[in-house]
Coordinates of C-alpha atoms in Angstrom, one line a residue:
X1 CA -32.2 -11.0 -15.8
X2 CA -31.5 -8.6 -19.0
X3 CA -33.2 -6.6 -17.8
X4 CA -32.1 -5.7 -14.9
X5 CA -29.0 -5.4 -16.0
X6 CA -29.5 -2.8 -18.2
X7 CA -29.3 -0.3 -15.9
X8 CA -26.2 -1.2 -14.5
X9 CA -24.8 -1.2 -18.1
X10 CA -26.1 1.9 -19.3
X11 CA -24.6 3.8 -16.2
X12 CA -21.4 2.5 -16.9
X13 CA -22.0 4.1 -20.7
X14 CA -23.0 7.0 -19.0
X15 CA -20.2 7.4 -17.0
X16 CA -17.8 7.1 -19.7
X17 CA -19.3 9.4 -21.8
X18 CA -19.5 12.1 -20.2
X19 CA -16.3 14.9 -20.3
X20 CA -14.5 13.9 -17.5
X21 CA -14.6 17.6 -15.9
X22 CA -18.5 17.2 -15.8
X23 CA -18.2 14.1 -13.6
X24 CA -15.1 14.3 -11.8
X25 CA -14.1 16.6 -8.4
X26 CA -10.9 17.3 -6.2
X27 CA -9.9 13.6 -4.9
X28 CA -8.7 13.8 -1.1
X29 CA -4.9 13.2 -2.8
X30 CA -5.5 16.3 -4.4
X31 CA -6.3 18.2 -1.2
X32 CA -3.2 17.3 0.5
X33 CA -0.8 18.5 -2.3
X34 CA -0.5 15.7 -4.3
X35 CA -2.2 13.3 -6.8
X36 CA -2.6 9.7 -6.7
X37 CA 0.1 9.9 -9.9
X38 CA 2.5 10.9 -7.3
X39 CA 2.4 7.9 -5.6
X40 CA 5.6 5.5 -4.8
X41 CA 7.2 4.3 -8.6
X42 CA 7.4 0.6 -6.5
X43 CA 3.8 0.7 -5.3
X44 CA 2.9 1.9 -8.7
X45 CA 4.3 -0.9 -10.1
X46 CA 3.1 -3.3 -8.1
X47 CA -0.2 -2.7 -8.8
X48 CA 0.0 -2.9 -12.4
X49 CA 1.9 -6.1 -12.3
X50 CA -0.8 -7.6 -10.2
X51 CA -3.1 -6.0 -12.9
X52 CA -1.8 -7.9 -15.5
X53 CA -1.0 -10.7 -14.0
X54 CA -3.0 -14.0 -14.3
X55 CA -4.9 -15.9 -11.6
X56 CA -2.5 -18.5 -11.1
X57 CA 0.3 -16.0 -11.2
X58 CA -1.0 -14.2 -8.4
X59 CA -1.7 -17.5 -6.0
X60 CA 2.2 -18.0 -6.7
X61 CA 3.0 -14.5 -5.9
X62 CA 1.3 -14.6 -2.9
X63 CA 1.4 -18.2 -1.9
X64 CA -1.9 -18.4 -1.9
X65 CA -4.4 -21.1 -3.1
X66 CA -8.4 -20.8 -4.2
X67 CA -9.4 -22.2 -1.4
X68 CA -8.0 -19.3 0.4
X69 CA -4.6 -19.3 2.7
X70 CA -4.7 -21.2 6.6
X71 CA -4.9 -19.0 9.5
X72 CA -1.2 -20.4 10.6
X73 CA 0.1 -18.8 6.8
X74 CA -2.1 -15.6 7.2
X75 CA -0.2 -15.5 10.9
X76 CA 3.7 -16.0 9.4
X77 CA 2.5 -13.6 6.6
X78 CA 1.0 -10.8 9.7
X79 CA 4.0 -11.0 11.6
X80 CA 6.0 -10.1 8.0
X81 CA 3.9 -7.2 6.4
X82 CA 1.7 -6.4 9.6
X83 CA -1.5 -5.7 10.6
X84 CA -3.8 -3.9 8.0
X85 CA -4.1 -0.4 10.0
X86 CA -3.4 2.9 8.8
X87 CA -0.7 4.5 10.9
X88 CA -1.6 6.8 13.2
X89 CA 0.1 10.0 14.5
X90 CA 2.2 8.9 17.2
X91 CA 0.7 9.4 20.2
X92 CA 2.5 12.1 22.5
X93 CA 3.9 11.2 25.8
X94 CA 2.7 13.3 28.5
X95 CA 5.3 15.8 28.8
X96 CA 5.3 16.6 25.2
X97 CA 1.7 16.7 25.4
X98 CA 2.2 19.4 28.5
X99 CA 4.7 21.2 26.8
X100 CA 2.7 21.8 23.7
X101 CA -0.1 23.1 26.1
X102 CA 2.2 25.9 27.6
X103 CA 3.9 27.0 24.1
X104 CA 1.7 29.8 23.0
X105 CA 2.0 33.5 22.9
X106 CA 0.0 34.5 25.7
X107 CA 1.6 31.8 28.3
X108 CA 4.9 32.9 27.0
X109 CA 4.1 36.4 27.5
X110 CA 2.9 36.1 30.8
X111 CA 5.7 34.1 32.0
X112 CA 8.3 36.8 30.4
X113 CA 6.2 39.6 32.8
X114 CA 6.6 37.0 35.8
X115 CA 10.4 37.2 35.2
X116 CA 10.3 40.6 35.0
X117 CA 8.5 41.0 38.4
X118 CA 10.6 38.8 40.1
X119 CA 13.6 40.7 39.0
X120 CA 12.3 43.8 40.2
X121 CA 11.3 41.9 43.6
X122 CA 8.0 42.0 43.1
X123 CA 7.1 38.2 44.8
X124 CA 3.1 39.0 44.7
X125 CA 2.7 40.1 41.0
X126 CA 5.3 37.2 40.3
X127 CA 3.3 34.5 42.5
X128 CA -0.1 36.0 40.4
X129 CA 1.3 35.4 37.3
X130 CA 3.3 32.0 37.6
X131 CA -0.3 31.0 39.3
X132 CA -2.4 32.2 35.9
X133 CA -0.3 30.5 33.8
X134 CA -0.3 26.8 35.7
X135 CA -3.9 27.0 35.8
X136 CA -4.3 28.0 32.2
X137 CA -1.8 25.3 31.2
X138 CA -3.1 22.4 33.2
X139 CA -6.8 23.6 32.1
X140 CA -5.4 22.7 28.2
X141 CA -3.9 20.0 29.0
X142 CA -6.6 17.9 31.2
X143 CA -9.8 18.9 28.5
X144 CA -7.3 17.6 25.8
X145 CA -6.5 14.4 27.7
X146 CA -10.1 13.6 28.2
X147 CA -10.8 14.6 24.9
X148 CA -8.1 12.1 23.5
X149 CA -9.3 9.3 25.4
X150 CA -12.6 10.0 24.2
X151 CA -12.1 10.0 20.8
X152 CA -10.5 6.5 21.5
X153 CA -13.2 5.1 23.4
X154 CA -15.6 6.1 20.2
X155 CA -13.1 4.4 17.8
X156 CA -13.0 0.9 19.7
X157 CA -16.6 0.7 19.6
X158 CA -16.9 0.8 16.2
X159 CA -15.7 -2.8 14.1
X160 CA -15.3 -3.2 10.8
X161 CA -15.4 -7.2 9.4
X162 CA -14.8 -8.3 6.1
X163 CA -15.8 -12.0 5.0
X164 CA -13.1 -14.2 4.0
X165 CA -11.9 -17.4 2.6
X166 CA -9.9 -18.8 4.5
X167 CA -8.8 -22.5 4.2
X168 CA -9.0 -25.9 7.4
X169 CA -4.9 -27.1 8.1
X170 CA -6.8 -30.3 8.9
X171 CA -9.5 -30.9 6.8
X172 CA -8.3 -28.8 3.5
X173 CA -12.0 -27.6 3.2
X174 CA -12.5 -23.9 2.8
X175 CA -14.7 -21.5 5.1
X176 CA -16.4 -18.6 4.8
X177 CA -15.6 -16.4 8.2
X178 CA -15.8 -12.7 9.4
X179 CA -13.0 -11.1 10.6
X180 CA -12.1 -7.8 11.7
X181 CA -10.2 -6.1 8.6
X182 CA -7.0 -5.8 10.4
X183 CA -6.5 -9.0 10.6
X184 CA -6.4 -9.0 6.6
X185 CA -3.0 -10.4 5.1
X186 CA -1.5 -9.8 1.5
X187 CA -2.8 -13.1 -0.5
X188 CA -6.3 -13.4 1.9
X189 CA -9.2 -13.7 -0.6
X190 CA -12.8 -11.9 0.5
X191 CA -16.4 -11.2 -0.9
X192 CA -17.3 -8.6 -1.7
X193 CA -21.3 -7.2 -2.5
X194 CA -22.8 -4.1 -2.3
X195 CA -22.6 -1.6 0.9
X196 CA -19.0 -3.1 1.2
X197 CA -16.0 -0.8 2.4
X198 CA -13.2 -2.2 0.3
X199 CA -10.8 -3.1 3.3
X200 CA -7.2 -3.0 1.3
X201 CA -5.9 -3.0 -2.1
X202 CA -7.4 -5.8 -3.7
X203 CA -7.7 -7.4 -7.3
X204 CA -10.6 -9.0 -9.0
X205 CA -10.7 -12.5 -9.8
X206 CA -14.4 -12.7 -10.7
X207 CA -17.1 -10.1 -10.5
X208 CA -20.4 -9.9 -11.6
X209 CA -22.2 -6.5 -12.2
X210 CA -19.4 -4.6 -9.8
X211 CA -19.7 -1.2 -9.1
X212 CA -17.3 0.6 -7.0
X213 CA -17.7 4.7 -6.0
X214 CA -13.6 5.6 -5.8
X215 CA -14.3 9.4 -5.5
X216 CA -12.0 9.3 -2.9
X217 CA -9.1 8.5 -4.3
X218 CA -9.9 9.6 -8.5
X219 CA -12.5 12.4 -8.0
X220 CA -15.0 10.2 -9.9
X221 CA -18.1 11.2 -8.1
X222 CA -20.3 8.8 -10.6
X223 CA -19.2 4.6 -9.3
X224 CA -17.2 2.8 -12.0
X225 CA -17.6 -0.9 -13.5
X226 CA -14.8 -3.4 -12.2
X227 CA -14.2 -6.4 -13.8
X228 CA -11.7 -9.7 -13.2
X229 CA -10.5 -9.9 -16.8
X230 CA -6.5 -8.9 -17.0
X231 CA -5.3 -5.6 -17.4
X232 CA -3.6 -4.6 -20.1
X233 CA -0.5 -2.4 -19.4
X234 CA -1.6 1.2 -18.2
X235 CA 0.2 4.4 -16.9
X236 CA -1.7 4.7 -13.5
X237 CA -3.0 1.8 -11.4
X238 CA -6.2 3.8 -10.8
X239 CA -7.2 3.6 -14.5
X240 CA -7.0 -0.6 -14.0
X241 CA -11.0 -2.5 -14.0
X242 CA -9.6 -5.2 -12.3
X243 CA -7.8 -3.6 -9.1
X244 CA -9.6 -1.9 -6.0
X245 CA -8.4 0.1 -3.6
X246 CA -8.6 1.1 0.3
X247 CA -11.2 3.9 0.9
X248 CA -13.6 3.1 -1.6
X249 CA -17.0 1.0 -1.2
X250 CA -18.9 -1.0 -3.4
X251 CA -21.9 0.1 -5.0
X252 CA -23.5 -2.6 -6.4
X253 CA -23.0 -6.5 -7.5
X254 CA -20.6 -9.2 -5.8
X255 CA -17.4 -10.5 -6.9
X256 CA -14.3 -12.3 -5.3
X257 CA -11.4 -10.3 -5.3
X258 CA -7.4 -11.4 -3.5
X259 CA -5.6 -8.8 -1.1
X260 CA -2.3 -7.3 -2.7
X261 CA -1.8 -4.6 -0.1
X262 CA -2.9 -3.5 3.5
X263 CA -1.9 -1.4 5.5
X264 CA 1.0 1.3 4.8
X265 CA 1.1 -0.4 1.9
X266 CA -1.9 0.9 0.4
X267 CA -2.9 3.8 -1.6
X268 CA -5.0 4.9 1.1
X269 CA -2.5 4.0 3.3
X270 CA 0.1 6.6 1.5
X271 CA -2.5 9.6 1.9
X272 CA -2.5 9.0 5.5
X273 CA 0.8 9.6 5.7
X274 CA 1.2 13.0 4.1
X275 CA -1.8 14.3 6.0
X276 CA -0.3 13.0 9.0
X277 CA 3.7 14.2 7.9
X278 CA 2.0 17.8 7.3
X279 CA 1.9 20.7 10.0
X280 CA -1.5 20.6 12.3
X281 CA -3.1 23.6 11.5
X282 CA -4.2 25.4 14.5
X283 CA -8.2 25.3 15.1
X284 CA -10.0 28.9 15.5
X285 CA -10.0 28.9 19.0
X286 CA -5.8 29.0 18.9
X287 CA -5.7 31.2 16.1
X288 CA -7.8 33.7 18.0
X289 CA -5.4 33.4 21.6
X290 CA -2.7 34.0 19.2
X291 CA -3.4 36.8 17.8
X292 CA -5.1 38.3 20.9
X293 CA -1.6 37.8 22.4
X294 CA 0.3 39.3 19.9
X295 CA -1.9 42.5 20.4
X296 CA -0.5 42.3 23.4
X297 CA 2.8 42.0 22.6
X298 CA 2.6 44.8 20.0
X299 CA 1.3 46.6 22.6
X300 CA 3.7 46.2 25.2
X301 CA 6.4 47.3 22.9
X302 CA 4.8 50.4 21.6
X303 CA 3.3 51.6 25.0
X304 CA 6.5 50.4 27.0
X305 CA 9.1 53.0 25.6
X306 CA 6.2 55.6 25.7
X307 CA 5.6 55.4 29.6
X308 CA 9.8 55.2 30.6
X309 CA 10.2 58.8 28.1
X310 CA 6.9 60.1 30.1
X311 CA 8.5 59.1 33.7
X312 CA 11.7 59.9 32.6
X313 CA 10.8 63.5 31.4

């Protein structure tokens, strides 16, 4: 048994040996304009209270118990914090979704020449172009539509499950049962072992040889060594052994760990927000429309003046 644990040990030596630039890379926090050190001052210092805290402290914090909370508390406690689910983008309605098909240069040009034709009572070159743009328009909009729906088809068939604790009203005995991480609560206590996707923010109670790879979140692309033993105070939650986080996976061991955030609530759950609260940048396919209709535009304006001086003259 030493000796396979010697391995596991000696990476962990390895790992904090080494300079941190040699083992560390741009964390997905990083890429959206902001560390993990920017995160919420409460979240922040949630975390490291739950760090510190004993076990018994956190089963009264949460209301929890060892043998895990009933599925009528996890309910009351859902219908208080919500479902663990990362927030979306809003879906569009329709309309929006139509409008944002038409806004572009090119359909904006083309509409500005229909005008202009109809002003100058020419119906046929006006019909032409108010036909062009329609079909370009409701082109957009139906491939996106289908697209959308397909994207969402692909997400409902794939299920994550987490194995959890959960505790008989009737009987009192505890159970070991998979559900569907959304149905995760604050206070729900899970297994983990290795291949896990950590589900929520959780914190360790025991563990035994835990690895977790949090490159994610920290840039740490080698895993690091978790353990249940209580934090001492520390600036940044992601430094604590004993707390894991949404968006990282276990790399090797097992241990038992509590929930202490899902959701919004998470760390995870604060990068999806500022990548969803940022501008969508336009693919290459819309930059290239764009620019080929401001040629056009530029070109109007230059050649334009140029043909009413030739006429004129």
């Amino acid at each position: 048994m030493k000796l396979k644990k010697l391995p596991r040990q000696l990476l962990g030596l390895f790992a904090r040996g080494l300079p941190r630039r040699l083992v560390r890379r741009d964390s997905l926090l990083d890429s959206v304009g902001g560390a993990a050190r920017d995160m919420p001052a409460g979240l922040a210092q949630q975390r490291l209270e739950c760090a510190a805290a004993e076990t018994m402290q956190l089963f009264e914090r949460f209301h929890s118990h060892p043998e895990g909370i009933t599925a009528h508390e996890a309910e009351q406690v859902r219908q208080r914090c919500g479902e663990n689910v990362i927030d979306d983008q809003q879906k569009e309605a329709w309309w929006q979704h139509l409008w944002h098909c038409y806004r572009n240069p090119f359909n904006l040009l083309l509409t500005a020449l229909g005008m202009i034709s109809y002003a100058t009572e020419d119906l046929t070159g006006a019909l032409v172009i108010a036909l062009m743009v329609l079909i370009s328009t409701l082109l957009n909009f139906i491939q996106e539509a289908r697209s959308n729906r397909a994207a969402d088809a692909l997400k409902a068939m794939v299920s994550n499950t987490a194995t959890v604790i959960r505790s008989d009203a009737l009987t009192g005995r505890s159970e070991h049962v998979e559900l569907p991480i959304a149905q995760l609560v604050p206070g729900d206590i899970i297994k983990l072992a290795a291949g896990d996707m950590i589900p929520a923010d959780l914190r360790v109670l025991s563990a035994k040889d835990l690895f977790i790879s949090q490159a994610a979140l920290t840039g740490e692309s080698l895993p690091v060594e978790k353990s249940a033993a209580p934090q001492l105070p520390a600036a940044d939650p992601l430094d604590c052994q004993n707390l894991c986080f949404m968006g990282t996976n276990v790399v090797s061991g097992t241990a038992l760990a509590m929930v202490i955030g899902t959701g919004g609530g998470t760390y995870f759950g604060q990068l999806a927000q500022r990548v969803t609260s940022q501008d969508e940048q336009p693919n290459a396919f819309q930059s290239g429309i764009s620019k080929v209709s401001w040629l056009l535009i530029r070109f109007m304006l230059v050649m334009t003046p140029i043909v009413l001086l030739i006429n004129g003259y």
